[in-house]
Short mmCIF file of C-alpha atoms and ligand atoms in Angstrom, two decimals:
data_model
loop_
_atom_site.label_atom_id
_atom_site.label_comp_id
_atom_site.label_asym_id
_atom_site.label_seq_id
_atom_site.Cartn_x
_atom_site.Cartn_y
_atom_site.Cartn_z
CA UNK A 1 123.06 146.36 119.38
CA UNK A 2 122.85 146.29 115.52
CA UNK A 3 125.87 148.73 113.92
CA UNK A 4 124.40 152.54 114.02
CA UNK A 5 126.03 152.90 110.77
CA UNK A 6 124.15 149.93 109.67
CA UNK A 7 121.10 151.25 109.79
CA UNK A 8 121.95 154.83 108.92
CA UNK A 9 123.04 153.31 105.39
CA UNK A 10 120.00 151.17 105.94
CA UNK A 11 121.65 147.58 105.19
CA UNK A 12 118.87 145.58 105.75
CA UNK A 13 116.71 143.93 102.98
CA UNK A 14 116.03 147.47 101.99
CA UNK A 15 119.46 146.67 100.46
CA UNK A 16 119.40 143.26 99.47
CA UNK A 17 116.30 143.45 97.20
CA UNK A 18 117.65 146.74 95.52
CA UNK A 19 121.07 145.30 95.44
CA UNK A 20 123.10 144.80 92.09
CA UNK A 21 122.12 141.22 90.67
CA UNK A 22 125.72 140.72 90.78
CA UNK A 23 125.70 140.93 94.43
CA UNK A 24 123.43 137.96 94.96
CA UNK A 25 119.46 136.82 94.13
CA UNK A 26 116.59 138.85 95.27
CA UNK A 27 114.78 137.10 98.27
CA UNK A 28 111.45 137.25 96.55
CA UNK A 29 113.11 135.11 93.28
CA UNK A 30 114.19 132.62 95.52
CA UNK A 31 110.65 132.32 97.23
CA UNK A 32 109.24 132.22 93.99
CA UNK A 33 111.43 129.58 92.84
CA UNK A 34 110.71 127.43 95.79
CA UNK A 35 106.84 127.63 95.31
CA UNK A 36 107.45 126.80 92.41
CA UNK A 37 109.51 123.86 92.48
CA UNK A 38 108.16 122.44 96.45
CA UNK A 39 104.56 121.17 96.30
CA UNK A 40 104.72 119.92 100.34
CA UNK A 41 104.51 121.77 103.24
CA UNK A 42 107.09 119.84 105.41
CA UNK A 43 109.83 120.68 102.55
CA UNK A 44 108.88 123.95 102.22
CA UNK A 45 108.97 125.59 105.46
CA UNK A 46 113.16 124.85 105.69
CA UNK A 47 113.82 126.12 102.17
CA UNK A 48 111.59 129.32 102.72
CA UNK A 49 114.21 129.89 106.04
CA UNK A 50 117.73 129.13 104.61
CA UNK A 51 117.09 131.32 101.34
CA UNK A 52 115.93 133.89 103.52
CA UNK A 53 119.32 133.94 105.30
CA UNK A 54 121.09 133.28 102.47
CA UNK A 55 119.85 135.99 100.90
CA UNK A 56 119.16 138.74 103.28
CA UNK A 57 122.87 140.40 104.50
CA UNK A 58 121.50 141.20 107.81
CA UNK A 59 119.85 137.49 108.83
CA UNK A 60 122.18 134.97 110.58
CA UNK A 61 119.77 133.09 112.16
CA UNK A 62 116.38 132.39 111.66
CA UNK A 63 112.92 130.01 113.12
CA UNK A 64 109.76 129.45 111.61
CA UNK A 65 106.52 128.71 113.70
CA UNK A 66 103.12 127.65 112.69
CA UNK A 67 99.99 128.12 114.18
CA UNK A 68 97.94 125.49 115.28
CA UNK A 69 94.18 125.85 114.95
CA UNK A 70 93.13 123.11 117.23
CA UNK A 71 94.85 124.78 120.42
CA UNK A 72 95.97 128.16 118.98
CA UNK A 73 99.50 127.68 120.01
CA UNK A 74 102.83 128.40 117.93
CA UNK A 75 105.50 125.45 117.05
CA UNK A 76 108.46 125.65 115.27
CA UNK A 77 108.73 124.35 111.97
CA UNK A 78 112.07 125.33 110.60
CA UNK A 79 114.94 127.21 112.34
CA UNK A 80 118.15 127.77 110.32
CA UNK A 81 121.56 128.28 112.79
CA UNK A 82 119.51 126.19 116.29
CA UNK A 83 119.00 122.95 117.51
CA UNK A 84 115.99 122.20 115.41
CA UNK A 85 114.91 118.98 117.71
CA UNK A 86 115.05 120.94 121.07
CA UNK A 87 113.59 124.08 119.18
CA UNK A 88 110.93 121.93 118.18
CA UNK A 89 109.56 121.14 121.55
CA UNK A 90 108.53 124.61 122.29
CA UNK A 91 104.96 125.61 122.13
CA UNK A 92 104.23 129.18 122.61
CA UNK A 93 100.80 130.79 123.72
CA UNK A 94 99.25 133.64 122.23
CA UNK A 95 101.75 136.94 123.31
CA UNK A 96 104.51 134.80 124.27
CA UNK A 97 107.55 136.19 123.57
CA UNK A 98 108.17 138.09 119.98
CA UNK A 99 105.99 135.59 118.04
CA UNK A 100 103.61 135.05 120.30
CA UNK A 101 103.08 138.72 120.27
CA UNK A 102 103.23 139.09 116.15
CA UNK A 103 100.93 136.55 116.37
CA UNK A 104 98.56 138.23 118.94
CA UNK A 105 98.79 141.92 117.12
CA UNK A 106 99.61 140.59 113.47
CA UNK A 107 101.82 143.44 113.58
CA UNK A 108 105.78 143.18 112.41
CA UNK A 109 108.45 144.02 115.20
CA UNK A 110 111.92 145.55 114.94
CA UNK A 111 113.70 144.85 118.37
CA UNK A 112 117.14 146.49 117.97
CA UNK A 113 119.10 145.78 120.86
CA UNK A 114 119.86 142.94 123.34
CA UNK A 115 117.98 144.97 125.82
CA UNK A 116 114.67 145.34 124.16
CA UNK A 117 114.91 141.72 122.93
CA UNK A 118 115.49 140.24 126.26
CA UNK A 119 112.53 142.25 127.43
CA UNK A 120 110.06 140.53 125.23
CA UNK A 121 111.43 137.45 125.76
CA UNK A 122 111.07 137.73 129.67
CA UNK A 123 107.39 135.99 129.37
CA UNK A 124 108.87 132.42 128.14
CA UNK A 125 107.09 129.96 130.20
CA UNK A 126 110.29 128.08 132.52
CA UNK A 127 109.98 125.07 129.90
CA UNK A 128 110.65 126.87 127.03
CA UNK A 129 112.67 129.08 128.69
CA UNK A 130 114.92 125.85 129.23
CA UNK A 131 114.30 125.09 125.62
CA UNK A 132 115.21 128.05 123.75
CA UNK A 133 118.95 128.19 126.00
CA UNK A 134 119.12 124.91 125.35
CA UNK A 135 118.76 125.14 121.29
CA UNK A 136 120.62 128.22 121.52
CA UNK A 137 123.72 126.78 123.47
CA UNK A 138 127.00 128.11 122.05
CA UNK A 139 125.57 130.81 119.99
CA UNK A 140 126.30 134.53 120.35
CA UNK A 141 123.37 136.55 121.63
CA UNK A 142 121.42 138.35 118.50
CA UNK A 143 122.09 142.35 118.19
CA UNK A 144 119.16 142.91 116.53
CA UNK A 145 115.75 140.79 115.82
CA UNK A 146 112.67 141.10 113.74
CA UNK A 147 109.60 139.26 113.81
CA UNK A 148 107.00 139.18 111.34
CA UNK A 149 103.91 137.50 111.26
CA UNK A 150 102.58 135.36 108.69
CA UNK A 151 98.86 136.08 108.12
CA UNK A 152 97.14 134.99 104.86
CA UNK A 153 93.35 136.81 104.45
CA UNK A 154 91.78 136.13 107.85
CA UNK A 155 94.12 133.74 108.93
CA UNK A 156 96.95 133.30 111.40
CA UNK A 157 99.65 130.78 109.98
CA UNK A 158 102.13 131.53 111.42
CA UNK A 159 105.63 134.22 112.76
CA UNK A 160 108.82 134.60 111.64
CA UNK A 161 111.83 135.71 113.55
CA UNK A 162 115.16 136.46 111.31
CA UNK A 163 118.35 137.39 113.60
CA UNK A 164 121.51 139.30 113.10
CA UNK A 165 124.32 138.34 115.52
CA UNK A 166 127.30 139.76 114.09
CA UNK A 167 126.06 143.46 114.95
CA UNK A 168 126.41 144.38 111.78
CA UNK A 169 124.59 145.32 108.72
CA UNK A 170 122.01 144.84 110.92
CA UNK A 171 117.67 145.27 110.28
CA UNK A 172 116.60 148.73 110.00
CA UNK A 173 112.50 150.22 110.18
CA UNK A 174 112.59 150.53 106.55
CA UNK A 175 113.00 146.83 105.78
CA UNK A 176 109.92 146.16 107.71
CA UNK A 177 107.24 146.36 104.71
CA UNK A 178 109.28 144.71 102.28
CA UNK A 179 109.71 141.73 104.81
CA UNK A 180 106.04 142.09 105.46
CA UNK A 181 105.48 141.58 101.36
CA UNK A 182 107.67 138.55 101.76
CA UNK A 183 106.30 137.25 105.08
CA UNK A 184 102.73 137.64 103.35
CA UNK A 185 103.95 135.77 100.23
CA UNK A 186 105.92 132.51 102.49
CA UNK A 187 102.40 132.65 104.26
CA UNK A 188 100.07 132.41 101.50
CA UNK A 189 101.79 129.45 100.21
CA UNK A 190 101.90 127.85 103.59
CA UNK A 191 97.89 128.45 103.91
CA UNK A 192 97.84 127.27 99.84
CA UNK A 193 100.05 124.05 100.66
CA UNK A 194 97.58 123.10 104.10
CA UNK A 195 94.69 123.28 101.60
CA UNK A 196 95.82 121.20 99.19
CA UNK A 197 96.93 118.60 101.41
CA UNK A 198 93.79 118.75 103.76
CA UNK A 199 91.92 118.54 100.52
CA UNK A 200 94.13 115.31 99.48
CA UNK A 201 93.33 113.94 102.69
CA UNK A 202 89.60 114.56 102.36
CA UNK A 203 90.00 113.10 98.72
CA UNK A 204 91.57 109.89 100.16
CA UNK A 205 89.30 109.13 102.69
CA UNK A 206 86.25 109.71 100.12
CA UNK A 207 88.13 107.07 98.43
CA UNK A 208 88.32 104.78 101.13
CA UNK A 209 85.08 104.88 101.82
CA UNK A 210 83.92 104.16 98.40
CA UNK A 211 86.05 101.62 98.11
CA UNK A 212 84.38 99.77 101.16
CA UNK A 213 81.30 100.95 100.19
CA UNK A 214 82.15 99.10 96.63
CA UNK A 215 83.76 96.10 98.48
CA UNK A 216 80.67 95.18 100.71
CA UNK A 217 77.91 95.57 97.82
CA UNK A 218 80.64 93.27 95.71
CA UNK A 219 80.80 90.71 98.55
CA UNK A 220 76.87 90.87 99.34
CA UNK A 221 76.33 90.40 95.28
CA UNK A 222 79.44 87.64 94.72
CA UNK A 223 78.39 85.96 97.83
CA UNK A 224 74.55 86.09 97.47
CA UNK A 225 74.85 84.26 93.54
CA UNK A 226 76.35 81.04 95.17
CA UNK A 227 74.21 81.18 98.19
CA UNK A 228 70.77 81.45 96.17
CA UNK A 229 72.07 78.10 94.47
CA UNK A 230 73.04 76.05 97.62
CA UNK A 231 70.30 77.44 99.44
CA UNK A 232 67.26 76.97 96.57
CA UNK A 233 69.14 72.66 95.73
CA UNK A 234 69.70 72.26 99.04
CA UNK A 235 65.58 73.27 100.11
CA UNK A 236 64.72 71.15 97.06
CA UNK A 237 66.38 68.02 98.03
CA UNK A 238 64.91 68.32 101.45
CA UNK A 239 61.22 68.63 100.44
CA UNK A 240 59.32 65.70 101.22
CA UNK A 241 56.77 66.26 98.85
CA UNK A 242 58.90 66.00 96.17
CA UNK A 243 61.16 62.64 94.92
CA UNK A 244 64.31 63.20 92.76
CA UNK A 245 65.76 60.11 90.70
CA UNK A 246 69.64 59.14 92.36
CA UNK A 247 70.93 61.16 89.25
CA UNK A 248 69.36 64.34 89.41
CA UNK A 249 69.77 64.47 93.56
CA UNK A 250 73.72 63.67 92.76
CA UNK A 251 73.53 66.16 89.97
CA UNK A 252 71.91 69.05 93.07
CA UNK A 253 74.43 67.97 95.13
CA UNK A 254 76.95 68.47 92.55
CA UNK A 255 75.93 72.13 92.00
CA UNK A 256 76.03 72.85 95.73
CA UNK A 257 79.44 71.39 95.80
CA UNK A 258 80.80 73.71 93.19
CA UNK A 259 78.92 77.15 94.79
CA UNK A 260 80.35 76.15 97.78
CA UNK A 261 83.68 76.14 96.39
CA UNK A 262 83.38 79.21 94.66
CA UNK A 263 82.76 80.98 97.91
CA UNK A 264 85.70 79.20 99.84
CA UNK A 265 88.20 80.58 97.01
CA UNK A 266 86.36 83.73 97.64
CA UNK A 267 86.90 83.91 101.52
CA UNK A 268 90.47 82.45 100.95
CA UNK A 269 91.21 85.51 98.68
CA UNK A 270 89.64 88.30 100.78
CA UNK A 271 91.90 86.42 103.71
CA UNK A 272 94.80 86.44 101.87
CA UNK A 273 94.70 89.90 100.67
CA UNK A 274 93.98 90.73 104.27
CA UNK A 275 97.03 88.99 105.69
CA UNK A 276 99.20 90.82 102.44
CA UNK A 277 97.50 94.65 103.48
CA UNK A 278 98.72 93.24 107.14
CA UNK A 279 102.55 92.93 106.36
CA UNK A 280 102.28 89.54 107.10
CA UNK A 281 103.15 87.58 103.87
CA UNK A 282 106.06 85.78 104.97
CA UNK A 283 108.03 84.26 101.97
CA UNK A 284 109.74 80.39 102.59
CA UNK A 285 112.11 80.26 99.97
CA UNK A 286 113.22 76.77 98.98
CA UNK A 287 114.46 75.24 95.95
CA UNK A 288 111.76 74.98 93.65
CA UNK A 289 111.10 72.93 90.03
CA UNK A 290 109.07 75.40 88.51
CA UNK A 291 108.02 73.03 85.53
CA UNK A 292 106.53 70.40 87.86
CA UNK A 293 104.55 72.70 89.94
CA UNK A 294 103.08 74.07 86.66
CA UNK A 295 102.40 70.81 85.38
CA UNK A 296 100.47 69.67 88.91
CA UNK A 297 98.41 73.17 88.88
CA UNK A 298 97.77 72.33 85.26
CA UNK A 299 96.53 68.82 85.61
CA UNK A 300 94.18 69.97 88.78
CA UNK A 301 92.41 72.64 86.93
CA UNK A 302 92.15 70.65 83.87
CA UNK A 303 90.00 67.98 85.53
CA UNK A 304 87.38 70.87 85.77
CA UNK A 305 86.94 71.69 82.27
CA UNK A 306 85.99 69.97 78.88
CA UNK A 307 86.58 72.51 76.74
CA UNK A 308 90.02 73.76 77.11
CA UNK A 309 93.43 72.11 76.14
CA UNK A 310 96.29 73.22 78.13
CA UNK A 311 100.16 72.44 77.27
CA UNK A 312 102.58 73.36 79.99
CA UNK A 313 106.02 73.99 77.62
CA UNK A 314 109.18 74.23 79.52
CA UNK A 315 112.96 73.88 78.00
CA UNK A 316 114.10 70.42 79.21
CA UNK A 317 116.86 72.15 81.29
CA UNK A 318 115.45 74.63 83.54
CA UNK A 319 117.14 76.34 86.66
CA UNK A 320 115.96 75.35 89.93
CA UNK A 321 114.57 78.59 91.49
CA UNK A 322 115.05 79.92 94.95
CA UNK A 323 111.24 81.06 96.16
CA UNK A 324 108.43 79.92 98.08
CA UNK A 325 106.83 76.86 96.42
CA UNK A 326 103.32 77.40 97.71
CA UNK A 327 103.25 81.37 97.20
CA UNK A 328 104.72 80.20 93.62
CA UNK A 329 101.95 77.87 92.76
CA UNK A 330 99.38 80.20 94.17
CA UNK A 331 100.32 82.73 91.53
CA UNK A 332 100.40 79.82 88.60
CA UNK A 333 96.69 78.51 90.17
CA UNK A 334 95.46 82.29 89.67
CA UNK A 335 96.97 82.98 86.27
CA UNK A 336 95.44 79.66 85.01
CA UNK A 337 91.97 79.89 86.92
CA UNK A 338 91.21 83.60 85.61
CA UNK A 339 92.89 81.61 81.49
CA UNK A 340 89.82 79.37 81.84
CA UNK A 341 87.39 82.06 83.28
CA UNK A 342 87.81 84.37 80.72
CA UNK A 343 87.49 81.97 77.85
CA UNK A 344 84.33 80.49 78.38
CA UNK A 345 84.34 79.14 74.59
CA UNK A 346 87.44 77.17 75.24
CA UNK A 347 90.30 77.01 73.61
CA UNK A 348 94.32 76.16 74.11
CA UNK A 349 95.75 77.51 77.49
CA UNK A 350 99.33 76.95 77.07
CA UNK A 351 102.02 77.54 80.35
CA UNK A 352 105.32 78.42 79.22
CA UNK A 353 108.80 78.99 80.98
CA UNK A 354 111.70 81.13 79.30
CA UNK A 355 115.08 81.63 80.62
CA UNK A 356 116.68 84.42 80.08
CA UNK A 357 120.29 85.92 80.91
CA UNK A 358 119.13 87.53 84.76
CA UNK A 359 115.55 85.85 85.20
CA UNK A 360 113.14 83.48 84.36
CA UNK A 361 109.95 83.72 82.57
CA UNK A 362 107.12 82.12 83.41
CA UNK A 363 103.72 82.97 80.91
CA UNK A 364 100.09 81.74 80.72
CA UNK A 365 98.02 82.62 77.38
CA UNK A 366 94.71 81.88 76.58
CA UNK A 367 92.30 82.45 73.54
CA UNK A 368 89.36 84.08 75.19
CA UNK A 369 87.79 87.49 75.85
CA UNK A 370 90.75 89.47 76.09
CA UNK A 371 91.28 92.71 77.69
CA UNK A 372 91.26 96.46 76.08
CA UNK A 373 94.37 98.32 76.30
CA UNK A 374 92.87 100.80 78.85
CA UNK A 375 92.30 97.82 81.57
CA UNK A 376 95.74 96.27 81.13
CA UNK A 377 97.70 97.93 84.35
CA UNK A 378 94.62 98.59 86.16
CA UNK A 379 94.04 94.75 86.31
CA UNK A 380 96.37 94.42 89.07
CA UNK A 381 94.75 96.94 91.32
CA UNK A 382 92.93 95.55 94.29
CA UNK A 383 89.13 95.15 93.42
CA UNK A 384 89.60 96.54 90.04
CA UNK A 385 87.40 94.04 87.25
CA UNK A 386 86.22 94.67 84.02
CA UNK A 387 82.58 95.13 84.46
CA UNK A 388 81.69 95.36 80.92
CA UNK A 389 81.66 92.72 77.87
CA UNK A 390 81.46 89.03 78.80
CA UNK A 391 83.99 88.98 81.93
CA UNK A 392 81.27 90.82 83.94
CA UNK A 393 79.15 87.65 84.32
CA UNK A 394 81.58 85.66 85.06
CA UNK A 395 82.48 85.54 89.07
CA UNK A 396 85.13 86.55 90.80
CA UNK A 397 86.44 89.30 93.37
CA UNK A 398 88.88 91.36 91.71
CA UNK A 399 91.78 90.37 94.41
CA UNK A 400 93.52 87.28 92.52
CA UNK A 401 96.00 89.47 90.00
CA UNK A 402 96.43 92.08 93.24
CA UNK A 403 97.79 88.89 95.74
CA UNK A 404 99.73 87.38 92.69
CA UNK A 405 101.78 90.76 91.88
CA UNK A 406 102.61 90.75 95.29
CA UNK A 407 103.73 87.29 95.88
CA UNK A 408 106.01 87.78 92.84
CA UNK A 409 106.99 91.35 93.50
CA UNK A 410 108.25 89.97 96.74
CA UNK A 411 110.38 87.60 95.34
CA UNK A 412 111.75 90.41 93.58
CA UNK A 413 109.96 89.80 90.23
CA UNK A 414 107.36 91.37 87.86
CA UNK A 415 104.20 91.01 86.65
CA UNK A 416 102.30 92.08 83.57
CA UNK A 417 99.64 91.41 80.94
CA UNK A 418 99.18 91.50 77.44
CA UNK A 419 95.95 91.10 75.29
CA UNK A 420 94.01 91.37 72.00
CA UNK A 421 89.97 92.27 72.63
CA UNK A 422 88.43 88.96 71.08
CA UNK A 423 91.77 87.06 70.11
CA UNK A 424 93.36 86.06 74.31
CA UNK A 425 95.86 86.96 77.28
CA UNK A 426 98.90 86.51 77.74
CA UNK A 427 100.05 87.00 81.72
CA UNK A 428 103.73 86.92 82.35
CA UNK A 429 106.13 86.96 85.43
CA UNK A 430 109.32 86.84 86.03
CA UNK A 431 111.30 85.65 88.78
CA UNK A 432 114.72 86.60 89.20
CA UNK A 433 117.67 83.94 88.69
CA UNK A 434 120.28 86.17 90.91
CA UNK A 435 121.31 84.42 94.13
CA UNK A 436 119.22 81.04 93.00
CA UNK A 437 120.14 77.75 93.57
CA UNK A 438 122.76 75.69 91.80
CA UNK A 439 121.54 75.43 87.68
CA UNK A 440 120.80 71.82 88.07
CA UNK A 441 118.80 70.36 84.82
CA UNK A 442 115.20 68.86 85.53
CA UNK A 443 116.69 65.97 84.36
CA UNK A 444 119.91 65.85 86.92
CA UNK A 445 116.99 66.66 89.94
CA UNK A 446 114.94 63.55 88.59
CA UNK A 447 118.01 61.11 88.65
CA UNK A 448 118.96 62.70 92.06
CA UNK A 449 115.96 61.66 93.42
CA UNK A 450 115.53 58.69 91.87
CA UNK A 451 118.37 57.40 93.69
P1 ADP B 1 88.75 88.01 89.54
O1 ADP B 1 88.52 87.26 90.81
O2 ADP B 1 87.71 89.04 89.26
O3 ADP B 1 89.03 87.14 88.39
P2 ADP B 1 91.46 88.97 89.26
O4 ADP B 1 92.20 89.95 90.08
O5 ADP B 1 92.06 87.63 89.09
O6 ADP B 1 90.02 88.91 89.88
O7 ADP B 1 91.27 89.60 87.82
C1 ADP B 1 90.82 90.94 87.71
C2 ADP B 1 90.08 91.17 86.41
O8 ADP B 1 90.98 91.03 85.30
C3 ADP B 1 89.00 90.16 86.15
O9 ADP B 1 87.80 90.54 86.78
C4 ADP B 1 88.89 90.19 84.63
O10 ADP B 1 88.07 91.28 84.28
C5 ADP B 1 90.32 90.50 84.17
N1 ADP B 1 91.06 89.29 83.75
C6 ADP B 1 91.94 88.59 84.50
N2 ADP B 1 92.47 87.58 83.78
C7 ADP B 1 91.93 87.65 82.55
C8 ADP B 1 92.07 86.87 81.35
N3 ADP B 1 92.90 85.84 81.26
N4 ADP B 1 91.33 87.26 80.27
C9 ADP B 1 90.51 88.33 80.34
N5 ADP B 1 90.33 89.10 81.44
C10 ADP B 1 91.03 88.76 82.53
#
């Protein structure tokens, strides 16, 4: 039983909250200060239980249940002094023991003695029964007990119990409205918390559903352009009415060639990013000579265009780099596709390597459209395209700067842009020289495998 003289000098949080500053923090400051500082519920609930106890002279231990809508039952969410993973397991019914019953009369309970505390703990189910002795192993029985429940407007959140075990300076009647205050303040925030995060989740799934919704009218429109020109060249050529000269049926066929290689690159990139969003990009890091690999990307893209010039400028000695040659060249082939995309007048696309002290720096600048400040990070967000000024005619689906950040990310590199609207893009990336292979010049490789 709680010390008699305890609660004839009523040492309780009567005391505590009318205490001498010196003596310690007010509860309610210390709730305050976590609702102010702790935005998620998960943190929360613990913090709102150990300042409790910390704070209040006649709490040892402590547990905090919720209430759970979908099957009305009580679970434990924080218990300060138990075996949190055992306590954890217990689910308690409407007038089930103490919180079951604050839960069931929304009324707060002062059971001070072993007696009356056993009594209304007699209707445990077995299970928890087991439970609770089992979270409770080693632990002095409590003198004295309240329960209070947590009830926000209408709703049931949740109980909670605060225990004194020493039998002293135990609860008293009086401290039952202030804890009710504070109960009704720990369960406001709890209700406030749910809502914001059920309204996060609600946001998040509005966004993945416009997303898709946004993906599959992109994919119908990027996929229907190419397929309007294979399909009307390809009807043409087989009319029988009509006769086309050798030149002009090579020239159709030429046109359905290139549509149908702007949708493979399209398929390839939606599979790609599908196989990143999977986990599955598996790196195979071998030795690689960047400036070669940007030379051969170079040269293949180059055969496509008239108008541009591109100069691939690497330092005669650069370090061979440990990475994955093919995930490497991917990101080059995307830097230098989206340099000739986006400068449809032409112009000098020049791929450069840098070395520096702790990584290597590998750019590609062009002299086209360029890209407003606002776009510049948002670039590398899946789908994300700039759907006004020129680039918006040009086609493309928004996933080749997403796959290369990963690719180099994973190599434990970075990836960024830099523009002037009107005057061309610069896209850089690094690629860390740290645990790389042997420094050996271009030069040294060549004569090695010359031999
Ligand atoms: P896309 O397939 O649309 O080219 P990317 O992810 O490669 O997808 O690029 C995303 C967007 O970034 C492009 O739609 C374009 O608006 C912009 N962009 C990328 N590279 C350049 C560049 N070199 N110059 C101007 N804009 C660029």
């Amino acid at each position: 039983m709680c010390d008699p003289s305890a609660i004839s000098e009523g040492l309780g949080l009567a005391d505590a909250q009318t205490a001498d500053r010196d003596q310690g923090p007010a509860p309610i400051f210390e709730i305050a200060k976590i609702l102010a500082t702790e935005q998620e519920l998960e943190a929360m609930l613990p913090k709102f239980l150990s300042s409790l106890i910390e704070t209040l002279e006649a709490a040892d231990t402590g547990i905090l249940l919720l209430h759970d809508p979908s099957d009305g039952q009580l679970t434990v969410k924080g218990a300060q002094g138990y075996d949190f993973a055992t306590l954890s397991q217990i689910r308690l019914a409407p007038g089930e023991a103490m919180s079951g019953r604050a839960l069931q009369t929304g009324q707060a309970e002062l059971y001070p003695a072993p007696e009356a505390i056993a009594a209304v703990r007699s209707n445990l189910t077995p299970t928890n029964r087991d439970l609770f002795a089992a979270a409770t192993a080693g632990l002095s029985p409590p003198q004295c007990v309240v329960c209070v429940p947590l009830v926000s407007g209408e709703t049931s959140v949740g109980a909670l119990v605060l225990e004194n075990r020493r039998g002293v300076s135990g609860f008293v009647h009086a401290d039952l409205p202030s804890l009710q205050a504070l109960a009704d303040l720990i369960a406001f925030s709890i209700e406030s918390a749910r809502l914001r995060e059920e309204l996060q989740v609600t946001r998040a799934l509005e966004e993945a559903n416009r997303l898709k919704a946004e993906l599959i009218s992109m994919l119908a429109h990027e996929m229907r352009t190419p397929l309007t020109s294979i399909k009307g060249y390809s009807t043409a050529l087989l009319m029988e009415e009509a006769t086309f000269s050798p030149e002009t049926q090579r020239e159709f066929l030429h046109i359905v060639d290139e549509e149908c290689d702007v949708l493979q690159d399209l398929i390839h990139d939606l599979l790609e990013s599908s196989i990143i969003d999977a986990g599955l990009l598996k790196l195979e890091p071998q030795p690689v000579m960047l400036p070669r690999v940007a030379q051969s990307v170079a040269d293949d893209i180059a055969r496509r265009t008239q108008k541009h010039r591109v100069l691939v400028d690497f330092p005669e000695r650069f370090p061979i780099v440990d990475a994955d040659p093919r995930r490497i060249e991917q990101v080059i082939r995307n830097l230098l596709d989206n340099a000739f995309k986006y400068s449809p007048a032409g112009g000098l696309v020049v791929v450069r390597g840098e070395v520096q002290e702790r990584e290597i720096v590998i750019s590609v600048a062009d002299q086209g459209m360029g890209i407003a400040p606002e776009h510049l990070n948002r670039l590398f967000e899946k789908f994300y395209r700039i759907e006004s000024g020129l680039g918006r005619h040009v086609v493309g689906s928004g996933l080749g700067l997403p796959i290369a950040r990963t690719i180099v990310e994973s190599h434990g590199g970075r990836i960024w842009a830099e523009s002037q609207v009107g005057e061309g893009s610069t896209f850089y990336f690094t690629l860390p020289r740290e645990g790389l292979s042997q420094e050996l010049s271009t030069e040294q490789e060549e004569e090695r495998q010359d031999e």
